[in-house]
Amino acid sequence: MLGRILIGLLFFIAGVRKILGFSGTVGYFGSLGFPLPEVVTVLVILLEVGGPILFVLGWQLRPLSILLAIYTVLTAVIAHRFWAADPAQFSGQLNNFFKNISIAGAFLYVAAVAPVTRKTLQG
């Protein structure tokens, strides 16, 4: 549970910071080439704020962990392109890229060990 809280905090704080700096976040996503950066920003905020809350609560832990792992890998590849960074930013981008890959690994571990939830029509 402590591990889920710590990982959840990382994403929750990032999501809150995106809310507080909404226009800057929209500009950043626009600079990455996303169409409709306002929509992308809202979706990312929903994932980064809502995802960790559900993750800490243990809701649908297996599929949620897989979703968060995919999101984290995509974030690494899209936002932390160390291979294209200028020399002054190379080290930071490299560290952030592999931090995200490591966090994705933690999400996949949680998905592997989480109990399977089975829903039936009867409840």
PDB file of C-alpha atoms in Angstrom:
ATOM      1  CA  MET A   1       0.000   0.000   0.000  1.00  0.00           C
ATOM      2  CA  LEU A   2       2.823   2.423   0.829  1.00  0.00           C
ATOM      3  CA  GLY A   3       4.351   1.791  -2.594  1.00  0.00           C
ATOM      4  CA  ARG A   4       1.036   2.559  -4.298  1.00  0.00           C
ATOM      5  CA  ILE A   5       0.728   5.777  -2.307  1.00  0.00           C
ATOM      6  CA  LEU A   6       4.245   6.904  -3.221  1.00  0.00           C
ATOM      7  CA  ILE A   7       3.810   6.197  -6.935  1.00  0.00           C
ATOM      8  CA  GLY A   8       0.340   7.721  -6.830  1.00  0.00           C
ATOM      9  CA  LEU A   9       1.683  10.912  -5.254  1.00  0.00           C
ATOM     10  CA  LEU A  10       4.134  11.372  -8.104  1.00  0.00           C
ATOM     11  CA  PHE A  11       1.328  11.374 -10.675  1.00  0.00           C
ATOM     12  CA  PHE A  12      -1.190  13.252  -8.515  1.00  0.00           C
ATOM     13  CA  ILE A  13       1.225  16.122  -7.870  1.00  0.00           C
ATOM     14  CA  ALA A  14       2.115  16.263 -11.575  1.00  0.00           C
ATOM     15  CA  GLY A  15      -1.591  16.466 -12.435  1.00  0.00           C
ATOM     16  CA  VAL A  16      -2.255  19.223  -9.903  1.00  0.00           C
ATOM     17  CA  ARG A  17       0.699  21.187 -11.265  1.00  0.00           C
ATOM     18  CA  LYS A  18      -0.788  20.858 -14.754  1.00  0.00           C
ATOM     19  CA  ILE A  19      -4.074  22.272 -13.425  1.00  0.00           C
ATOM     20  CA  LEU A  20      -2.315  25.200 -11.759  1.00  0.00           C
ATOM     21  CA  GLY A  21      -0.305  25.920 -14.900  1.00  0.00           C
ATOM     22  CA  PHE A  22      -3.026  24.996 -17.364  1.00  0.00           C
ATOM     23  CA  SER A  23      -2.149  27.488 -20.105  1.00  0.00           C
ATOM     24  CA  GLY A  24       1.544  26.603 -19.911  1.00  0.00           C
ATOM     25  CA  THR A  25       0.692  22.914 -20.100  1.00  0.00           C
ATOM     26  CA  VAL A  26      -1.486  23.520 -23.151  1.00  0.00           C
ATOM     27  CA  GLY A  27       1.414  25.375 -24.757  1.00  0.00           C
ATOM     28  CA  TYR A  28       3.811  22.553 -23.917  1.00  0.00           C
ATOM     29  CA  PHE A  29       1.551  19.907 -25.457  1.00  0.00           C
ATOM     30  CA  GLY A  30       1.126  22.136 -28.491  1.00  0.00           C
ATOM     31  CA  SER A  31       4.912  22.385 -28.823  1.00  0.00           C
ATOM     32  CA  LEU A  32       5.094  18.589 -28.830  1.00  0.00           C
ATOM     33  CA  GLY A  33       2.851  18.597 -31.890  1.00  0.00           C
ATOM     34  CA  PHE A  34      -0.387  17.374 -30.321  1.00  0.00           C
ATOM     35  CA  PRO A  35      -3.522  18.428 -32.163  1.00  0.00           C
ATOM     36  CA  LEU A  36      -6.122  19.987 -29.848  1.00  0.00           C
ATOM     37  CA  PRO A  37      -3.655  20.529 -26.995  1.00  0.00           C
ATOM     38  CA  GLU A  38      -6.458  21.784 -24.709  1.00  0.00           C
ATOM     39  CA  VAL A  39      -8.252  18.446 -25.005  1.00  0.00           C
ATOM     40  CA  VAL A  40      -5.006  16.519 -24.514  1.00  0.00           C
ATOM     41  CA  THR A  41      -4.264  18.602 -21.411  1.00  0.00           C
ATOM     42  CA  VAL A  42      -7.666  17.841 -19.879  1.00  0.00           C
ATOM     43  CA  LEU A  43      -7.308  14.108 -20.622  1.00  0.00           C
ATOM     44  CA  VAL A  44      -3.805  14.011 -19.136  1.00  0.00           C
ATOM     45  CA  ILE A  45      -4.990  15.866 -16.023  1.00  0.00           C
ATOM     46  CA  LEU A  46      -7.881  13.421 -15.589  1.00  0.00           C
ATOM     47  CA  LEU A  47      -5.473  10.498 -15.896  1.00  0.00           C
ATOM     48  CA  GLU A  48      -2.811  12.000 -13.626  1.00  0.00           C
ATOM     49  CA  VAL A  49      -5.250  13.099 -10.904  1.00  0.00           C
ATOM     50  CA  GLY A  50      -7.918  10.399 -11.113  1.00  0.00           C
ATOM     51  CA  GLY A  51      -5.629   7.474 -11.933  1.00  0.00           C
ATOM     52  CA  PRO A  52      -3.542   7.692  -8.758  1.00  0.00           C
ATOM     53  CA  ILE A  53      -6.612   8.044  -6.550  1.00  0.00           C
ATOM     54  CA  LEU A  54      -8.095   4.870  -8.030  1.00  0.00           C
ATOM     55  CA  PHE A  55      -4.668   3.170  -7.908  1.00  0.00           C
ATOM     56  CA  VAL A  56      -4.240   3.906  -4.194  1.00  0.00           C
ATOM     57  CA  LEU A  57      -7.802   2.746  -3.500  1.00  0.00           C
ATOM     58  CA  GLY A  58      -7.101  -0.481  -5.402  1.00  0.00           C
ATOM     59  CA  TRP A  59      -9.942  -0.058  -7.905  1.00  0.00           C
ATOM     60  CA  GLN A  60      -9.565  -2.396 -10.892  1.00  0.00           C
ATOM     61  CA  LEU A  61      -5.894  -2.578 -10.016  1.00  0.00           C
ATOM     62  CA  ARG A  62      -4.794  -4.887 -12.814  1.00  0.00           C
ATOM     63  CA  PRO A  63      -6.271  -3.011 -15.819  1.00  0.00           C
ATOM     64  CA  LEU A  64      -5.563   0.372 -14.220  1.00  0.00           C
ATOM     65  CA  SER A  65      -1.916  -0.552 -13.640  1.00  0.00           C
ATOM     66  CA  ILE A  66      -1.569  -1.632 -17.267  1.00  0.00           C
ATOM     67  CA  LEU A  67      -3.148   1.634 -18.445  1.00  0.00           C
ATOM     68  CA  LEU A  68      -0.802   3.676 -16.228  1.00  0.00           C
ATOM     69  CA  ALA A  69       2.205   1.659 -17.438  1.00  0.00           C
ATOM     70  CA  ILE A  70       1.306   2.359 -21.071  1.00  0.00           C
ATOM     71  CA  TYR A  71       0.773   6.045 -20.292  1.00  0.00           C
ATOM     72  CA  THR A  72       4.118   6.238 -18.499  1.00  0.00           C
ATOM     73  CA  VAL A  73       6.021   4.630 -21.390  1.00  0.00           C
ATOM     74  CA  LEU A  74       4.291   6.936 -23.877  1.00  0.00           C
ATOM     75  CA  THR A  75       5.223   9.910 -21.701  1.00  0.00           C
ATOM     76  CA  ALA A  76       8.846   8.773 -21.697  1.00  0.00           C
ATOM     77  CA  VAL A  77       8.955   8.385 -25.472  1.00  0.00           C
ATOM     78  CA  ILE A  78       7.052  11.583 -26.289  1.00  0.00           C
ATOM     79  CA  ALA A  79       8.238  14.034 -23.627  1.00  0.00           C
ATOM     80  CA  HIS A  80      11.704  12.813 -22.635  1.00  0.00           C
ATOM     81  CA  ARG A  81      13.400  12.307 -26.002  1.00  0.00           C
ATOM     82  CA  PHE A  82      16.979  12.278 -24.751  1.00  0.00           C
ATOM     83  CA  TRP A  83      18.183  11.188 -28.202  1.00  0.00           C
ATOM     84  CA  ALA A  84      16.993  14.522 -29.627  1.00  0.00           C
ATOM     85  CA  ALA A  85      17.884  16.746 -26.656  1.00  0.00           C
ATOM     86  CA  ASP A  86      20.508  19.433 -26.839  1.00  0.00           C
ATOM     87  CA  PRO A  87      23.654  18.692 -24.799  1.00  0.00           C
ATOM     88  CA  ALA A  88      22.547  20.911 -21.894  1.00  0.00           C
ATOM     89  CA  GLN A  89      19.326  18.899 -21.446  1.00  0.00           C
ATOM     90  CA  PHE A  90      20.597  15.439 -22.396  1.00  0.00           C
ATOM     91  CA  SER A  91      21.325  14.197 -18.871  1.00  0.00           C
ATOM     92  CA  GLY A  92      18.008  15.376 -17.416  1.00  0.00           C
ATOM     93  CA  GLN A  93      16.004  13.923 -20.291  1.00  0.00           C
ATOM     94  CA  LEU A  94      17.911  10.630 -20.079  1.00  0.00           C
ATOM     95  CA  ASN A  95      17.232  10.392 -16.332  1.00  0.00           C
ATOM     96  CA  ASN A  96      13.543  11.239 -16.752  1.00  0.00           C
ATOM     97  CA  PHE A  97      13.168   8.759 -19.611  1.00  0.00           C
ATOM     98  CA  PHE A  98      14.528   5.867 -17.558  1.00  0.00           C
ATOM     99  CA  LYS A  99      12.675   7.021 -14.421  1.00  0.00           C
ATOM    100  CA  ASN A 100       9.464   6.660 -16.407  1.00  0.00           C
ATOM    101  CA  ILE A 101      10.490   3.265 -17.758  1.00  0.00           C
ATOM    102  CA  SER A 102      11.222   2.115 -14.192  1.00  0.00           C
ATOM    103  CA  ILE A 103       7.858   3.389 -12.949  1.00  0.00           C
ATOM    104  CA  ALA A 104       6.151   1.559 -15.824  1.00  0.00           C
ATOM    105  CA  GLY A 105       7.924  -1.575 -14.620  1.00  0.00           C
ATOM    106  CA  ALA A 106       6.494  -1.025 -11.145  1.00  0.00           C
ATOM    107  CA  PHE A 107       2.998  -0.657 -12.609  1.00  0.00           C
ATOM    108  CA  LEU A 108       3.460  -3.891 -14.569  1.00  0.00           C
ATOM    109  CA  TYR A 109       4.607  -5.640 -11.397  1.00  0.00           C
ATOM    110  CA  VAL A 110       1.469  -4.464  -9.592  1.00  0.00           C
ATOM    111  CA  ALA A 111      -0.620  -5.697 -12.529  1.00  0.00           C
ATOM    112  CA  ALA A 112       1.085  -9.096 -12.338  1.00  0.00           C
ATOM    113  CA  VAL A 113       0.476  -9.609  -8.620  1.00  0.00           C
ATOM    114  CA  ALA A 114      -2.901  -7.858  -8.271  1.00  0.00           C
ATOM    115  CA  PRO A 115      -5.854 -10.111  -7.625  1.00  0.00           C
ATOM    116  CA  VAL A 116      -8.050 -10.748 -10.630  1.00  0.00           C
ATOM    117  CA  THR A 117     -11.389  -8.985 -10.322  1.00  0.00           C
ATOM    118  CA  ARG A 118     -14.302 -10.804 -11.813  1.00  0.00           C
ATOM    119  CA  LYS A 119     -17.573  -9.053 -12.507  1.00  0.00           C
ATOM    120  CA  THR A 120     -20.740 -10.955 -13.224  1.00  0.00           C
ATOM    121  CA  LEU A 121     -24.186  -9.796 -14.235  1.00  0.00           C
ATOM    122  CA  GLN A 122     -25.479 -10.942 -10.840  1.00  0.00           C
ATOM    123  CA  GLY A 123     -22.915  -8.746  -9.027  1.00  0.00           C
TER     124      GLY A 123
END
